[in-house]
Coordinates of C-alpha atoms in Angstrom, one line a residue:
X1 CA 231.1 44.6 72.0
X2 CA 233.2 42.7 69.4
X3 CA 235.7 40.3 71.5
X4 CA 239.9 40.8 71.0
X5 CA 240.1 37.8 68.3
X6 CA 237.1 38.9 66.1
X7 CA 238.3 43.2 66.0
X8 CA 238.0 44.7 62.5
X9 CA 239.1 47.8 61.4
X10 CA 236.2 50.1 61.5
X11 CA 236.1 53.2 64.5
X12 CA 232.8 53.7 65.6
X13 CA 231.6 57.1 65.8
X14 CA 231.6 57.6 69.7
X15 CA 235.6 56.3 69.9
X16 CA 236.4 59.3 68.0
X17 CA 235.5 61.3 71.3
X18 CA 237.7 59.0 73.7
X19 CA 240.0 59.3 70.9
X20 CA 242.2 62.1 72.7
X21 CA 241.8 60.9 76.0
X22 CA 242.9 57.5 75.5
X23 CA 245.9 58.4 74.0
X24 CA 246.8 61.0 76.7
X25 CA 246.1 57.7 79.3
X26 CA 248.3 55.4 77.2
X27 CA 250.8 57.5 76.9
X28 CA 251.2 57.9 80.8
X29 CA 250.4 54.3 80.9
X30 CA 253.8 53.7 78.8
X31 CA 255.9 55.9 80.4
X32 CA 254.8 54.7 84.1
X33 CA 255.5 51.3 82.9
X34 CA 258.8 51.9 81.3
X35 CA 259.3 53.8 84.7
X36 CA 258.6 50.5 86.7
X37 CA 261.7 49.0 85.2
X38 CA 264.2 50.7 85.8
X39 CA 265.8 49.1 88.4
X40 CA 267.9 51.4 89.8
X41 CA 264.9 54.4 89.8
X42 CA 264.6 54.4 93.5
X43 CA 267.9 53.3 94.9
X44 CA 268.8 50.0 96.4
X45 CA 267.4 49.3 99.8
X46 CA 269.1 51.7 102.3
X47 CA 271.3 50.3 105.4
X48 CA 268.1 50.8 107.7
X49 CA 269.9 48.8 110.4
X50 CA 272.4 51.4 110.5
X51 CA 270.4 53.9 112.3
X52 CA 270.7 53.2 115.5
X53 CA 267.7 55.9 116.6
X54 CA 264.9 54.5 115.8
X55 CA 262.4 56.9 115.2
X56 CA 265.1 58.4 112.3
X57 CA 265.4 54.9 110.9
X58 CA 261.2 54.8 110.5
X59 CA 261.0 58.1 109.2
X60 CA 264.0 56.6 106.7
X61 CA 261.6 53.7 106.2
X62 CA 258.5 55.9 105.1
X63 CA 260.8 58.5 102.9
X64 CA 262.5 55.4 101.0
X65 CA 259.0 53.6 100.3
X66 CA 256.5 56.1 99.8
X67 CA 257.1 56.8 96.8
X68 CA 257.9 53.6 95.2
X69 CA 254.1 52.9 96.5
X70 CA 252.8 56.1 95.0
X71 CA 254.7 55.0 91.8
X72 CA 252.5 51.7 91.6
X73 CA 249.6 52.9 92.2
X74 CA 249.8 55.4 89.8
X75 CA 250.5 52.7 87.4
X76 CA 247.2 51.3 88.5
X77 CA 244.7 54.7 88.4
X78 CA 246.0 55.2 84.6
X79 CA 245.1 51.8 83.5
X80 CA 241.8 52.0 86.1
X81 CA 241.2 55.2 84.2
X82 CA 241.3 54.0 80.7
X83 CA 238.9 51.0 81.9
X84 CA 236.4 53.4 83.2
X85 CA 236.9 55.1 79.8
X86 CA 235.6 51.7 78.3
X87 CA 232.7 51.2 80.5
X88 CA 231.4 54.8 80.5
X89 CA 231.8 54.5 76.2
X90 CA 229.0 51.8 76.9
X91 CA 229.0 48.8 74.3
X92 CA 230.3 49.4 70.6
X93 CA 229.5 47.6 67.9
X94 CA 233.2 47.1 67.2
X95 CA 235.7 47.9 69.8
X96 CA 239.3 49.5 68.2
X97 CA 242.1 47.2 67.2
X98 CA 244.6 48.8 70.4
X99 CA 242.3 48.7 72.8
X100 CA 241.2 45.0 71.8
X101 CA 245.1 44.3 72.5
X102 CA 245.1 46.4 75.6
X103 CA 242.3 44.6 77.2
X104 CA 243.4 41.5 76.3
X105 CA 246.7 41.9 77.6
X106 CA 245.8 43.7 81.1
X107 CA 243.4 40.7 81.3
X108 CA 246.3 38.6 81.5
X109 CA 248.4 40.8 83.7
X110 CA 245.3 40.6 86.8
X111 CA 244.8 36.3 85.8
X112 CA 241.0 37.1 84.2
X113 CA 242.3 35.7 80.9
X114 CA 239.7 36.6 78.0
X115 CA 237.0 33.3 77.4
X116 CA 235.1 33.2 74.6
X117 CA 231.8 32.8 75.9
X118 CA 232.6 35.9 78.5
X119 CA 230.7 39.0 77.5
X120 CA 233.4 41.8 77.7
X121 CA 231.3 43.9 79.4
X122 CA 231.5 41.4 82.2
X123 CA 235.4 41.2 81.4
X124 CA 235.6 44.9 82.1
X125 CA 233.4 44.6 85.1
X126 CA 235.7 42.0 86.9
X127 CA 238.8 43.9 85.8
X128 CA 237.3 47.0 87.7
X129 CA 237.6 44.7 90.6
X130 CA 241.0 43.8 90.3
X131 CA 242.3 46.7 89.0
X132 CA 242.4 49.2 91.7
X133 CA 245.1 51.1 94.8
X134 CA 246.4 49.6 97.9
X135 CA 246.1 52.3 100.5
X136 CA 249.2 53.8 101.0
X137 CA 249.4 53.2 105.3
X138 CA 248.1 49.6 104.6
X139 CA 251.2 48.8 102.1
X140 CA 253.6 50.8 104.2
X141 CA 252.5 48.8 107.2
X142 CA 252.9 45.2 106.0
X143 CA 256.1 45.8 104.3
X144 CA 257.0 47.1 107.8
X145 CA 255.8 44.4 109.6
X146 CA 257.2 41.3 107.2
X147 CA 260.4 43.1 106.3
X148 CA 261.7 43.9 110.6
X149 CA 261.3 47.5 108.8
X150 CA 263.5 46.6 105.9
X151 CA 266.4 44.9 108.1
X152 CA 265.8 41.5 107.5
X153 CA 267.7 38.7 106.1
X154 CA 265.4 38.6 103.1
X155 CA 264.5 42.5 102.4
X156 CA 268.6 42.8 102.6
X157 CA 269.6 39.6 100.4
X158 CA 266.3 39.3 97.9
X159 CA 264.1 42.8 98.4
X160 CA 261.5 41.0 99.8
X161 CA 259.8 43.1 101.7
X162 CA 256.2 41.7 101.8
X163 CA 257.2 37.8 103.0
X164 CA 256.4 36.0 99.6
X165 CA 256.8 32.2 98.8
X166 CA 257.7 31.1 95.5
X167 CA 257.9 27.2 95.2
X168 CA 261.1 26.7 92.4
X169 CA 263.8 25.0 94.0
X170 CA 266.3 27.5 93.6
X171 CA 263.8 30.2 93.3
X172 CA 264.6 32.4 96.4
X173 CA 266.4 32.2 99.8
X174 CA 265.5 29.4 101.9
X175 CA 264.1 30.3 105.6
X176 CA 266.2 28.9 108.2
X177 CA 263.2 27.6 110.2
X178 CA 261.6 25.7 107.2
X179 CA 259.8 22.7 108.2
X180 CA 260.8 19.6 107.0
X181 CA 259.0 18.6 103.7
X182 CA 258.1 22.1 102.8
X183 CA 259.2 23.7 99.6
X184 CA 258.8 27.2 99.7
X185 CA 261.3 29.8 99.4
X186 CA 261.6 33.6 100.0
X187 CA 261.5 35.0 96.4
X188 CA 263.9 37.2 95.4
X189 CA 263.6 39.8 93.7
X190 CA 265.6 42.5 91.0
X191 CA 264.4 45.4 93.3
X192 CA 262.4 47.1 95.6
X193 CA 260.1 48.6 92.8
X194 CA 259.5 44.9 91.2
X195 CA 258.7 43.7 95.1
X196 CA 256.4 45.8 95.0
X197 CA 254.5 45.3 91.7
X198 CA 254.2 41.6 93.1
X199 CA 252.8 42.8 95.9
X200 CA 250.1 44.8 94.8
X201 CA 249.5 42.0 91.9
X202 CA 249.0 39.5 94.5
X203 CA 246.5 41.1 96.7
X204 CA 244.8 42.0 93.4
X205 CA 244.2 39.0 92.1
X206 CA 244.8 35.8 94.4
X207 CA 241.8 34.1 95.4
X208 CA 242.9 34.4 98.8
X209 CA 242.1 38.3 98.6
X210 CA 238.7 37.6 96.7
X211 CA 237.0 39.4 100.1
X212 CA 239.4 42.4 100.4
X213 CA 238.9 43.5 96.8
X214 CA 235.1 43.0 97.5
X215 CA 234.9 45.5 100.3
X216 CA 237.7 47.8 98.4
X217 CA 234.7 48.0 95.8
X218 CA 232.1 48.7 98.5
X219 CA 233.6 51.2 99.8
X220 CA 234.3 52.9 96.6
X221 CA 230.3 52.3 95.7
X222 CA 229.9 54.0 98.8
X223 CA 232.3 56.8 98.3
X224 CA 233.9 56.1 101.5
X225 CA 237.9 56.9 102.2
X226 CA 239.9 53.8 101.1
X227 CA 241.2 53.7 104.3
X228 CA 243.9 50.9 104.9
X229 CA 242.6 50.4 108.3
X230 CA 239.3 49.0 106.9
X231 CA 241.0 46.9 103.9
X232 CA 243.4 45.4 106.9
X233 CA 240.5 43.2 108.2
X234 CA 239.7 41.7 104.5
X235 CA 243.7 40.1 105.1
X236 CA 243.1 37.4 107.3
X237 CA 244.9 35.1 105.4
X238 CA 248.1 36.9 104.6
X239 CA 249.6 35.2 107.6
X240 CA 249.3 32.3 109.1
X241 CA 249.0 34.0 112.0
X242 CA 245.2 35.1 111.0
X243 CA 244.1 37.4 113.3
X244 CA 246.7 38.1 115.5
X245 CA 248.3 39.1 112.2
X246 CA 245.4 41.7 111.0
X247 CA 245.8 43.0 114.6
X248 CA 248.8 44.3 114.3
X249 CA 249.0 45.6 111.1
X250 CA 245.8 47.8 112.0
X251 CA 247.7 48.7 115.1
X252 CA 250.6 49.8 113.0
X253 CA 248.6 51.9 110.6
X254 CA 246.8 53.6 113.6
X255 CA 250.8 54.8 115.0
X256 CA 251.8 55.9 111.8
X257 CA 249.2 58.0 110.8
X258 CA 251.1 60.6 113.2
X259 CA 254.7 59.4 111.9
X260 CA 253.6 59.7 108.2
X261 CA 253.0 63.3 108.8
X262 CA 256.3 63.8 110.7
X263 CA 258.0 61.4 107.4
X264 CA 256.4 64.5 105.1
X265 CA 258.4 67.3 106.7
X266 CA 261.1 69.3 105.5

């Protein structure tokens, strides 16, 4: 396979095949992303502190988040599917001048910038890795959890919903408990949707997360349910609370297996 900087023009024979079907998956892969901008697509962050019954104001929560969640993910199965499309092609003797680009550039999107001594059937390999869905329980549960259910200081002021540091001074709201010396921030962000797209990035590619994305690809070798509760033990270092921490966030997918289905009614 011919890396990005050294692409010609020629189309080998078995591209004209995965012709149609890459341009149905790039297609969907623009309008999903042009979709992701928009800031205003999903609303601003309802009042949630409002409802005073709380049972109403989770089932709020789940109807407001689901499917900015769905959204992403969808984002991520078109470009996962388009990957596959690459590997299953098997090695080229030249690969096409737009998907040269693509690859290149979703390399730089998930931090596996392209080397030149990396084969890019290894590229596509490790991409598979990173390139993948956050169950949706599991990311309904720790935006839950580090957002006080979308009433906090931070999901209200920044639409930070998932409790991430950024390390700018200037960069995000400044947590009233900070220790002294420390630096970080609570980022804000344009919206929800954007929150959200930082989210997922960051579990799929910090080195933090290098064991969750592991079992997330054992379990799909496996053809096992991604099943948030699994994942939650691969986040041990989300918090600094460690364990305690995954503890709760299982026990939180557990109860809302019965409220998601209760969210999904008319």
């Amino acid at each position: 396979m011919r890396r990005p900087a050294e692409v010609g023009w020629a189309l080998p024979p078995r591209y004209c095949v995965l012709l149609p079907l890459a341009v149905v998956l790039v297609g969907l892969l623009l309008v999903l992303q042009w979709r992701s901008l928009e800031r205003d697509e999903f609303g601003e962050l309802p009042d949630f502190a409002a409802i005073d019954h709380v049972p109403s104001m989770k089932r709020a929560f789940f109807r407001y988040m689901t499917p900015i969640i769905e959204h992403h993910n969808d984002v991520i199965r078109a470009q996962r599917a388009r990957l596959k499309a690459l590997q299953q092609a098997g090695p080229p003797d030249e690969l096409p001048d737009d998907e040269a680009r693509w690859l290149r550039q979703l390399s730089v999107r998930y931090e596996l910038p392209w080397q030149a001594d990396t084969p890019p059937e290894g590229l596509l390999a490790a991409l598979l890795l990173r390139v993948d869905t956050i169950p949706l329980p599991l990311a309904l549960a720790q935006a839950a959890k580090e957002s006080g259910w979308g009433r906090s200081r931070f999901a209200v002021e920044g639409n930070n919903l998932f409790g991430q540091w950024c390390y700018t001074e200037g960069c995000g709201i400044v947590p009233a408990n900070r220790s002294t010396g420390a630096r970080h921030e609570l980022e804000v962000f344009p919206s929800v949707s954007e929150a959200m797209r930082r989210y997922m990035n960051n579990l799929n590619t910090h080195e933090r997360y290098r064991e969750f994305r592991a079992l997330r690809a054992r379990l799909r070798r496996e053809d096992e349910p991604m099943a948030g509760l699994k994942l939650a033990r691969a986040l041990i270092y989300y918090s600094e609370r460690r364990e305690a921490y995954v503890k709760e966030i299982r026990s939180m997918i557990r109860q809302f297996r019965r409220m998601l289905a209760e969210s999904s009614a008319p």
